[in-house]
Structures are given as C-alpha cells and as structure tokens.
PDB file of C-alpha atoms in Angstrom:
ATOM      1  CA  MET A   1      13.752  46.931  16.968  1.00 54.00           C
ATOM      2  CA  LYS A   2      12.949  44.396  14.288  1.00 60.00           C
ATOM      3  CA  VAL A   3      15.624  42.054  13.055  1.00 59.00           C
ATOM      4  CA  PRO A   4      15.952  42.363   9.244  1.00 64.00           C
ATOM      5  CA  VAL A   5      15.712  38.620   8.678  1.00 65.00           C
ATOM      6  CA  GLN A   6      13.037  36.846   6.704  1.00 66.00           C
ATOM      7  CA  TRP A   7      12.277  33.197   7.303  1.00 62.00           C
ATOM      8  CA  GLU A   8      11.109  31.158   4.363  1.00 64.00           C
ATOM      9  CA  ALA A   9      10.373  27.456   4.190  1.00 61.00           C
ATOM     10  CA  VAL A  10      12.583  25.426   1.886  1.00 61.00           C
ATOM     11  CA  TYR A  11       9.803  22.875   1.366  1.00 62.00           C
ATOM     12  CA  GLY A  12       6.113  23.423   1.955  1.00 59.00           C
ATOM     13  CA  SER A  13       5.000  26.324   4.126  1.00 60.00           C
ATOM     14  CA  MET A  14       6.011  27.866   7.436  1.00 61.00           C
ATOM     15  CA  ASN A  15       2.827  26.491   9.002  1.00 67.00           C
ATOM     16  CA  PRO A  16       2.667  22.797   8.126  1.00 66.00           C
ATOM     17  CA  ASN A  17      -0.511  20.935   8.987  1.00 71.00           C
ATOM     18  CA  PHE A  18      -1.249  17.371   9.975  1.00 74.00           C
ATOM     19  CA  THR A  19      -3.495  16.788   6.958  1.00 77.00           C
ATOM     20  CA  ASP A  20      -0.678  17.297   4.463  1.00 79.00           C
ATOM     21  CA  PHE A  21       1.573  15.071   6.556  1.00 80.00           C
ATOM     22  CA  SER A  22      -0.915  12.215   6.790  1.00 83.00           C
ATOM     23  CA  ILE A  23      -2.509  12.253   3.322  1.00 87.00           C
ATOM     24  CA  PRO A  24       0.285  10.206   1.617  1.00 87.00           C
ATOM     25  CA  GLY A  25      -0.048   7.457   4.206  1.00 86.00           C
ATOM     26  CA  VAL A  26      -3.837   7.599   4.095  1.00 87.00           C
ATOM     27  CA  LEU A  27      -3.909   7.221   0.309  1.00 90.00           C
ATOM     28  CA  LEU A  28      -1.441   4.331   0.339  1.00 90.00           C
ATOM     29  CA  SER A  29      -3.163   2.511   3.194  1.00 89.00           C
ATOM     30  CA  ILE A  30      -6.630   2.856   1.640  1.00 89.00           C
ATOM     31  CA  ILE A  31      -5.466   1.526  -1.717  1.00 91.00           C
ATOM     32  CA  PHE A  32      -3.557  -1.279   0.006  1.00 91.00           C
ATOM     33  CA  ILE A  33      -6.418  -2.494   2.206  1.00 90.00           C
ATOM     34  CA  ILE A  34      -8.964  -2.285  -0.626  1.00 88.00           C
ATOM     35  CA  GLY A  35      -6.728  -4.549  -2.698  1.00 88.00           C
ATOM     36  CA  VAL A  36      -6.402  -6.978   0.204  1.00 90.00           C
ATOM     37  CA  ILE A  37     -10.123  -7.239   0.956  1.00 88.00           C
ATOM     38  CA  LEU A  38     -11.358  -7.358  -2.645  1.00 87.00           C
ATOM     39  CA  THR A  39      -8.894 -10.050  -3.684  1.00 87.00           C
ATOM     40  CA  ALA A  40      -9.249 -12.203  -0.578  1.00 86.00           C
ATOM     41  CA  TYR A  41     -13.049 -12.213  -0.655  1.00 86.00           C
ATOM     42  CA  ALA A  42     -13.200 -12.754  -4.427  1.00 83.00           C
ATOM     43  CA  MET A  43     -11.087 -15.889  -4.058  1.00 82.00           C
ATOM     44  CA  LEU A  44     -13.099 -16.983  -1.023  1.00 82.00           C
ATOM     45  CA  ILE A  45     -16.458 -16.630  -2.785  1.00 80.00           C
ATOM     46  CA  GLU A  46     -15.174 -18.517  -5.807  1.00 77.00           C
ATOM     47  CA  ARG A  47     -13.976 -21.342  -3.582  1.00 75.00           C
ATOM     48  CA  ASN A  48     -17.119 -21.547  -1.440  1.00 73.00           C
ATOM     49  CA  GLU A  49     -19.432 -21.596  -4.463  1.00 71.00           C
ATOM     50  CA  ALA A  50     -17.454 -24.506  -5.953  1.00 68.00           C
ATOM     51  CA  SER A  51     -16.679 -22.509  -9.086  1.00 71.00           C
ATOM     52  CA  LEU A  52     -12.985 -22.936  -8.318  1.00 68.00           C
ATOM     53  CA  GLU A  53     -13.237 -26.714  -8.671  1.00 70.00           C
ATOM     54  CA  ARG A  54     -15.209 -26.405 -11.902  1.00 74.00           C
ATOM     55  CA  THR A  55     -12.646 -24.006 -13.323  1.00 73.00           C
ATOM     56  CA  LEU A  56      -9.759 -26.318 -12.448  1.00 72.00           C
ATOM     57  CA  ALA A  57     -11.652 -29.294 -13.900  1.00 74.00           C
ATOM     58  CA  MET A  58     -11.809 -27.472 -17.248  1.00 76.00           C
ATOM     59  CA  GLY A  59      -8.019 -27.520 -17.463  1.00 75.00           C
ATOM     60  CA  VAL A  60      -7.203 -24.078 -16.098  1.00 76.00           C
ATOM     61  CA  THR A  61      -4.102 -24.175 -13.918  1.00 78.00           C
ATOM     62  CA  LYS A  62      -3.940 -22.547 -10.507  1.00 75.00           C
ATOM     63  CA  VAL A  63      -1.291 -20.083 -11.648  1.00 77.00           C
ATOM     64  CA  GLU A  64      -3.521 -19.017 -14.547  1.00 80.00           C
ATOM     65  CA  LEU A  65      -6.368 -18.584 -12.083  1.00 78.00           C
ATOM     66  CA  LEU A  66      -4.219 -16.339  -9.891  1.00 79.00           C
ATOM     67  CA  THR A  67      -3.160 -14.331 -12.938  1.00 82.00           C
ATOM     68  CA  ALA A  68      -6.782 -13.800 -13.961  1.00 83.00           C
ATOM     69  CA  HIS A  69      -7.674 -12.565 -10.480  1.00 79.00           C
ATOM     70  CA  ILE A  70      -4.709 -10.195 -10.462  1.00 83.00           C
ATOM     71  CA  VAL A  71      -5.672  -8.688 -13.830  1.00 87.00           C
ATOM     72  CA  ILE A  72      -9.324  -8.183 -12.864  1.00 86.00           C
ATOM     73  CA  GLU A  73      -8.576  -6.797  -9.414  1.00 84.00           C
ATOM     74  CA  TYR A  74      -5.887  -4.516 -10.815  1.00 84.00           C
ATOM     75  CA  ALA A  75      -8.334  -3.072 -13.339  1.00 87.00           C
ATOM     76  CA  ILE A  76     -10.779  -2.314 -10.528  1.00 86.00           C
ATOM     77  CA  MET A  77      -7.930  -0.951  -8.418  1.00 85.00           C
ATOM     78  CA  SER A  78      -6.883   1.478 -11.160  1.00 86.00           C
ATOM     79  CA  THR A  79     -10.339   3.056 -11.177  1.00 87.00           C
ATOM     80  CA  GLN A  80     -10.302   3.392  -7.402  1.00 86.00           C
ATOM     81  CA  ILE A  81      -6.872   5.027  -7.468  1.00 88.00           C
ATOM     82  CA  VAL A  82      -8.038   7.612 -10.006  1.00 88.00           C
ATOM     83  CA  LEU A  83     -11.123   8.402  -7.919  1.00 88.00           C
ATOM     84  CA  ALA A  84      -9.073   8.647  -4.714  1.00 86.00           C
ATOM     85  CA  MET A  85      -6.601  11.060  -6.290  1.00 87.00           C
ATOM     86  CA  LEU A  86      -9.369  13.183  -7.789  1.00 87.00           C
ATOM     87  CA  CYS A  87     -11.017  13.477  -4.384  1.00 86.00           C
ATOM     88  CA  ALA A  88      -7.739  14.230  -2.604  1.00 83.00           C
ATOM     89  CA  PHE A  89      -6.300  16.822  -4.980  1.00 84.00           C
ATOM     90  CA  LEU A  90      -9.274  18.356  -6.775  1.00 85.00           C
ATOM     91  CA  VAL A  91     -12.053  18.147  -4.201  1.00 83.00           C
ATOM     92  CA  PHE A  92     -10.083  18.587  -0.957  1.00 82.00           C
ATOM     93  CA  GLY A  93      -7.159  20.534  -2.446  1.00 80.00           C
ATOM     94  CA  MET A  94      -4.327  18.516  -0.925  1.00 80.00           C
ATOM     95  CA  THR A  95      -0.771  19.679  -1.597  1.00 79.00           C
ATOM     96  CA  ILE A  96       1.139  18.093  -4.460  1.00 84.00           C
ATOM     97  CA  GLU A  97       4.358  19.758  -5.588  1.00 84.00           C
ATOM     98  CA  GLY A  98       5.955  16.863  -7.447  1.00 83.00           C
ATOM     99  CA  SER A  99       5.225  14.480 -10.271  1.00 86.00           C
ATOM    100  CA  LEU A 100       1.650  13.266 -10.542  1.00 88.00           C
ATOM    101  CA  PHE A 101       2.906  10.314 -12.580  1.00 90.00           C
ATOM    102  CA  LEU A 102       5.280   9.123  -9.839  1.00 91.00           C
ATOM    103  CA  SER A 103       2.569   9.535  -7.216  1.00 90.00           C
ATOM    104  CA  THR A 104       0.124   7.494  -9.285  1.00 90.00           C
ATOM    105  CA  LEU A 105       2.747   4.844 -10.012  1.00 92.00           C
ATOM    106  CA  LEU A 106       3.550   4.442  -6.326  1.00 92.00           C
ATOM    107  CA  LEU A 107      -0.142   4.090  -5.493  1.00 92.00           C
ATOM    108  CA  MET A 108      -0.499   1.477  -8.240  1.00 92.00           C
ATOM    109  CA  LEU A 109       2.395  -0.490  -6.769  1.00 93.00           C
ATOM    110  CA  ALA A 110       0.845  -0.279  -3.301  1.00 92.00           C
ATOM    111  CA  GLY A 111      -2.405  -1.600  -4.743  1.00 91.00           C
ATOM    112  CA  PHE A 112      -0.567  -4.495  -6.360  1.00 91.00           C
ATOM    113  CA  CYS A 113       1.085  -5.235  -3.021  1.00 91.00           C
ATOM    114  CA  GLY A 114      -2.358  -5.338  -1.406  1.00 90.00           C
ATOM    115  CA  ILE A 115      -3.625  -7.699  -4.099  1.00 90.00           C
ATOM    116  CA  SER A 116      -0.653 -10.003  -3.515  1.00 90.00           C
ATOM    117  CA  TYR A 117      -1.280 -10.011   0.226  1.00 91.00           C
ATOM    118  CA  GLY A 118      -4.966 -10.721  -0.366  1.00 89.00           C
ATOM    119  CA  LEU A 119      -4.018 -13.767  -2.436  1.00 87.00           C
ATOM    120  CA  VAL A 120      -1.849 -15.043   0.415  1.00 89.00           C
ATOM    121  CA  ILE A 121      -4.663 -14.644   2.943  1.00 89.00           C
ATOM    122  CA  SER A 122      -7.175 -16.374   0.667  1.00 84.00           C
ATOM    123  CA  CYS A 123      -4.805 -19.308   0.178  1.00 83.00           C
ATOM    124  CA  VAL A 124      -4.288 -19.726   3.918  1.00 84.00           C
ATOM    125  CA  SER A 125      -7.877 -19.542   5.169  1.00 80.00           C
ATOM    126  CA  ASN A 126     -11.367 -20.526   4.014  1.00 79.00           C
ATOM    127  CA  SER A 127     -13.170 -18.541   6.704  1.00 81.00           C
ATOM    128  CA  PRO A 128     -14.450 -15.011   5.991  1.00 83.00           C
ATOM    129  CA  ILE A 129     -14.035 -14.131   9.668  1.00 86.00           C
ATOM    130  CA  ILE A 130     -10.354 -15.088   9.692  1.00 86.00           C
ATOM    131  CA  ILE A 131      -9.791 -13.196   6.448  1.00 85.00           C
ATOM    132  CA  ALA A 132     -11.441 -10.085   7.902  1.00 85.00           C
ATOM    133  CA  LEU A 133      -9.413 -10.340  11.110  1.00 87.00           C
ATOM    134  CA  ALA A 134      -6.158 -10.849   9.211  1.00 86.00           C
ATOM    135  CA  ALA A 135      -6.854  -7.952   6.854  1.00 85.00           C
ATOM    136  CA  MET A 136      -7.928  -5.467   9.524  1.00 86.00           C
ATOM    137  CA  GLY A 137      -5.245  -6.581  11.968  1.00 86.00           C
ATOM    138  CA  SER A 138      -2.575  -6.059   9.339  1.00 85.00           C
ATOM    139  CA  TYR A 139      -4.093  -2.724   8.361  1.00 84.00           C
ATOM    140  CA  PHE A 140      -4.024  -1.272  11.871  1.00 84.00           C
ATOM    141  CA  ALA A 141      -0.514  -2.594  12.475  1.00 83.00           C
ATOM    142  CA  ILE A 142       0.729  -0.936   9.284  1.00 83.00           C
ATOM    143  CA  VAL A 143      -1.082   2.350   9.950  1.00 82.00           C
ATOM    144  CA  LEU A 144      -0.189   2.725  13.627  1.00 81.00           C
ATOM    145  CA  THR A 145       3.405   1.482  13.605  1.00 79.00           C
ATOM    146  CA  GLY A 146       4.468   1.980   9.991  1.00 77.00           C
ATOM    147  CA  GLY A 147       4.966   5.738  10.081  1.00 78.00           C
ATOM    148  CA  LEU A 148       1.785   6.525   8.164  1.00 78.00           C
ATOM    149  CA  ILE A 149       0.154   8.614  10.901  1.00 76.00           C
ATOM    150  CA  TRP A 150       2.725   8.762  13.693  1.00 78.00           C
ATOM    151  CA  PRO A 151       6.257   9.788  12.591  1.00 80.00           C
ATOM    152  CA  ILE A 152       8.897   7.095  12.903  1.00 81.00           C
ATOM    153  CA  GLU A 153      11.281   9.618  14.458  1.00 79.00           C
ATOM    154  CA  ALA A 154       8.887  10.059  17.402  1.00 80.00           C
ATOM    155  CA  MET A 155       8.344   6.347  18.030  1.00 80.00           C
ATOM    156  CA  HIS A 156       9.771   4.355  20.887  1.00 79.00           C
ATOM    157  CA  TRP A 157      13.237   3.088  20.059  1.00 82.00           C
ATOM    158  CA  LEU A 158      12.044  -0.516  20.322  1.00 82.00           C
ATOM    159  CA  LEU A 159       9.434   0.027  17.598  1.00 81.00           C
ATOM    160  CA  LYS A 160      11.646   1.822  15.091  1.00 81.00           C
ATOM    161  CA  PRO A 161      13.425  -1.301  13.730  1.00 81.00           C
ATOM    162  CA  PHE A 162      10.088  -3.091  13.237  1.00 81.00           C
ATOM    163  CA  ALA A 163       8.483  -0.100  11.517  1.00 82.00           C
ATOM    164  CA  LEU A 164      11.036  -0.224   8.716  1.00 80.00           C
ATOM    165  CA  PHE A 165       9.937  -3.736   7.723  1.00 82.00           C
ATOM    166  CA  PHE A 166       6.314  -2.857   6.978  1.00 85.00           C
ATOM    167  CA  PRO A 167       5.448  -2.714   3.256  1.00 86.00           C
ATOM    168  CA  LEU A 168       4.176   0.885   3.263  1.00 88.00           C
ATOM    169  CA  THR A 169       6.741   2.548   5.533  1.00 88.00           C
ATOM    170  CA  LYS A 170       9.336   3.516   2.943  1.00 89.00           C
ATOM    171  CA  SER A 171       6.757   4.084   0.222  1.00 91.00           C
ATOM    172  CA  THR A 172       4.939   6.565   2.476  1.00 89.00           C
ATOM    173  CA  GLU A 173       8.151   8.510   3.001  1.00 89.00           C
ATOM    174  CA  SER A 174       8.783   8.489  -0.751  1.00 91.00           C
ATOM    175  CA  LEU A 175       5.270   9.741  -1.504  1.00 90.00           C
ATOM    176  CA  ARG A 176       5.718  12.542   1.046  1.00 88.00           C
ATOM    177  CA  HIS A 177       8.950  13.595  -0.652  1.00 89.00           C
ATOM    178  CA  ILE A 178       7.243  13.588  -4.050  1.00 90.00           C
ATOM    179  CA  MET A 179       4.097  15.415  -2.953  1.00 87.00           C
ATOM    180  CA  HIS A 180       5.594  17.963  -0.556  1.00 85.00           C
ATOM    181  CA  LYS A 181       9.154  18.503  -1.798  1.00 84.00           C
ATOM    182  CA  GLY A 182       8.732  17.906  -5.506  1.00 84.00           C
ATOM    183  CA  TRP A 183      11.510  15.322  -5.571  1.00 86.00           C
ATOM    184  CA  GLY A 184      12.063  12.978  -8.485  1.00 85.00           C
ATOM    185  CA  LEU A 185      12.676   9.260  -8.490  1.00 86.00           C
ATOM    186  CA  PHE A 186      16.412   9.521  -7.850  1.00 85.00           C
ATOM    187  CA  ASP A 187      16.325  12.461  -5.432  1.00 83.00           C
ATOM    188  CA  GLY A 188      17.183  11.442  -1.891  1.00 79.00           C
ATOM    189  CA  ASP A 189      15.844   8.000  -1.055  1.00 83.00           C
ATOM    190  CA  VAL A 190      12.626   8.214  -3.090  1.00 88.00           C
ATOM    191  CA  TYR A 191      13.586   5.153  -5.109  1.00 90.00           C
ATOM    192  CA  VAL A 192      13.872   3.126  -1.884  1.00 91.00           C
ATOM    193  CA  GLY A 193      10.109   3.349  -1.395  1.00 90.00           C
ATOM    194  CA  PHE A 194       9.529   1.981  -4.887  1.00 93.00           C
ATOM    195  CA  LEU A 195      12.006  -0.848  -4.349  1.00 93.00           C
ATOM    196  CA  SER A 196      10.466  -1.685  -0.974  1.00 91.00           C
ATOM    197  CA  VAL A 197       6.892  -2.050  -2.209  1.00 92.00           C
ATOM    198  CA  ILE A 198       8.017  -3.952  -5.332  1.00 94.00           C
ATOM    199  CA  THR A 199      10.027  -6.377  -3.193  1.00 94.00           C
ATOM    200  CA  TRP A 200       7.111  -6.959  -0.836  1.00 93.00           C
ATOM    201  CA  SER A 201       4.779  -7.517  -3.796  1.00 92.00           C
ATOM    202  CA  LEU A 202       7.066 -10.090  -5.414  1.00 93.00           C
ATOM    203  CA  VAL A 203       7.634 -11.930  -2.131  1.00 93.00           C
ATOM    204  CA  LEU A 204       3.917 -12.101  -1.320  1.00 91.00           C
ATOM    205  CA  LEU A 205       3.017 -13.071  -4.882  1.00 89.00           C
ATOM    206  CA  SER A 206       5.612 -15.850  -4.917  1.00 90.00           C
ATOM    207  CA  PHE A 207       4.348 -17.061  -1.551  1.00 90.00           C
ATOM    208  CA  SER A 208       0.767 -17.192  -2.838  1.00 86.00           C
ATOM    209  CA  VAL A 209       1.854 -19.173  -5.917  1.00 83.00           C
ATOM    210  CA  VAL A 210       3.647 -21.702  -3.706  1.00 86.00           C
ATOM    211  CA  LEU A 211       0.649 -21.987  -1.380  1.00 84.00           C
ATOM    212  CA  ILE A 212      -1.913 -22.510  -4.116  1.00 79.00           C
ATOM    213  CA  LYS A 213       0.259 -25.069  -5.916  1.00 76.00           C
ATOM    214  CA  PHE A 214       0.490 -27.253  -2.823  1.00 75.00           C
ATOM    215  CA  GLN A 215      -3.091 -26.637  -1.806  1.00 67.00           C
ATOM    216  CA  LYS A 216      -5.633 -29.412  -2.185  1.00 58.00           C
ATOM    217  CA  ASN A 217      -8.376 -28.832  -4.700  1.00 52.00           C
TER     218      ASN A 217
END
C-alpha cells in the first residue's frame, strides 16, 4: 500500500549534488586568489625593475600608486569574473535561482578583497617565493577550513570558531543562498556575507596603506 504523500524540495531538488554545493565557494576562491597573485606580482615586478623608485621620484605619492594598481587590477578582475560566470552558468549549466546582479556584486567584492590582500603581501615581502607561499598557503587554508568545500556544520568543533573569521566563509554562504534559494540581500543572513567581505577588504586595504607609507623607498 502506497502512502499518499508527495515529497517536494523547498529549495533546489530532492537529489542535491556536490557540484552545486561547491560552485559558489569555487567561484569566490578563484576570483580571490587571482586578485591576490596578480596584484602581489605586479607590485613586485614594479619594485624589482626600479620603476617604483622612478615613479615616486616624479612626485607620485605611494597612496596614488596603490590607487592606480587597484583600478587596473580591478578592471582586469571584472573581465575574469564575467568569463568565470559565463563558463559556470552557460557552459556547465550550474544552478542559479536568485539574482545574477547580487551574485556578480559579491564576486566583485571578493575580487577586491583579494586585491587588497595582494597589496599587503607585496608590501611585506620582496621575494617572489615568499609571495607565492603566502598566497597559496592562504588559499588552501581558506578553501579547506572556510566552509567552501567542506561544510562548517561537519567540521570539528575546534575548527568552527576559526572558520567564521576567514574572509570568504560568510560570503560563500550568502552566495549559496542567492544561487540555490533565490534569496535577496535582506533575506536571512545574506547581507552578512556582503558585510564580512567589505570589512575584510577595508581592513586589508588600510593595512597596506599603513605599510607602504612607512616603507623605505
């Protein structure tokens, strides 16, 4: 005898897959690490080729130099975000139920956070090896313990408090809510992901400004 009950998923489908779960974190982490590497190595090359000293000798301030790098890297980042989203949603057919604008905006903010972190790394070190180690070490820490691939709910209880402090943890949850549930900015805690990545970006950017101001030419 069959029970006359039909089960329907409130969000998504009755057979969720790992690809749909991981794609928000993958997109955010790729955009973030590209911003880190491009910015850090651009500043490093400019410093090693002595063009930084020549630029400063012409009267350009260090803050203006940082601003120029941010604008250029952000323009490149915008193109990469568009290409990544086209590949994810048009080529591979990933699920997106919510606002495409909010998804793009969150990816743009993650890219800006990566650019800010890249500026910090470039101000701290002059070695390409150290920059590569810092960038990749941060990337794997964020991916493996930030809830991007492995759910925070399934982590060890000692790791859960640390996972919440990573820059992409809350933004990944927000992007999942937007893409899979169709939530808006003020539905649930979607706005928390935006506030988290904006806060991290401003903190890292301020830190890079302080470092480059007190750095020797």
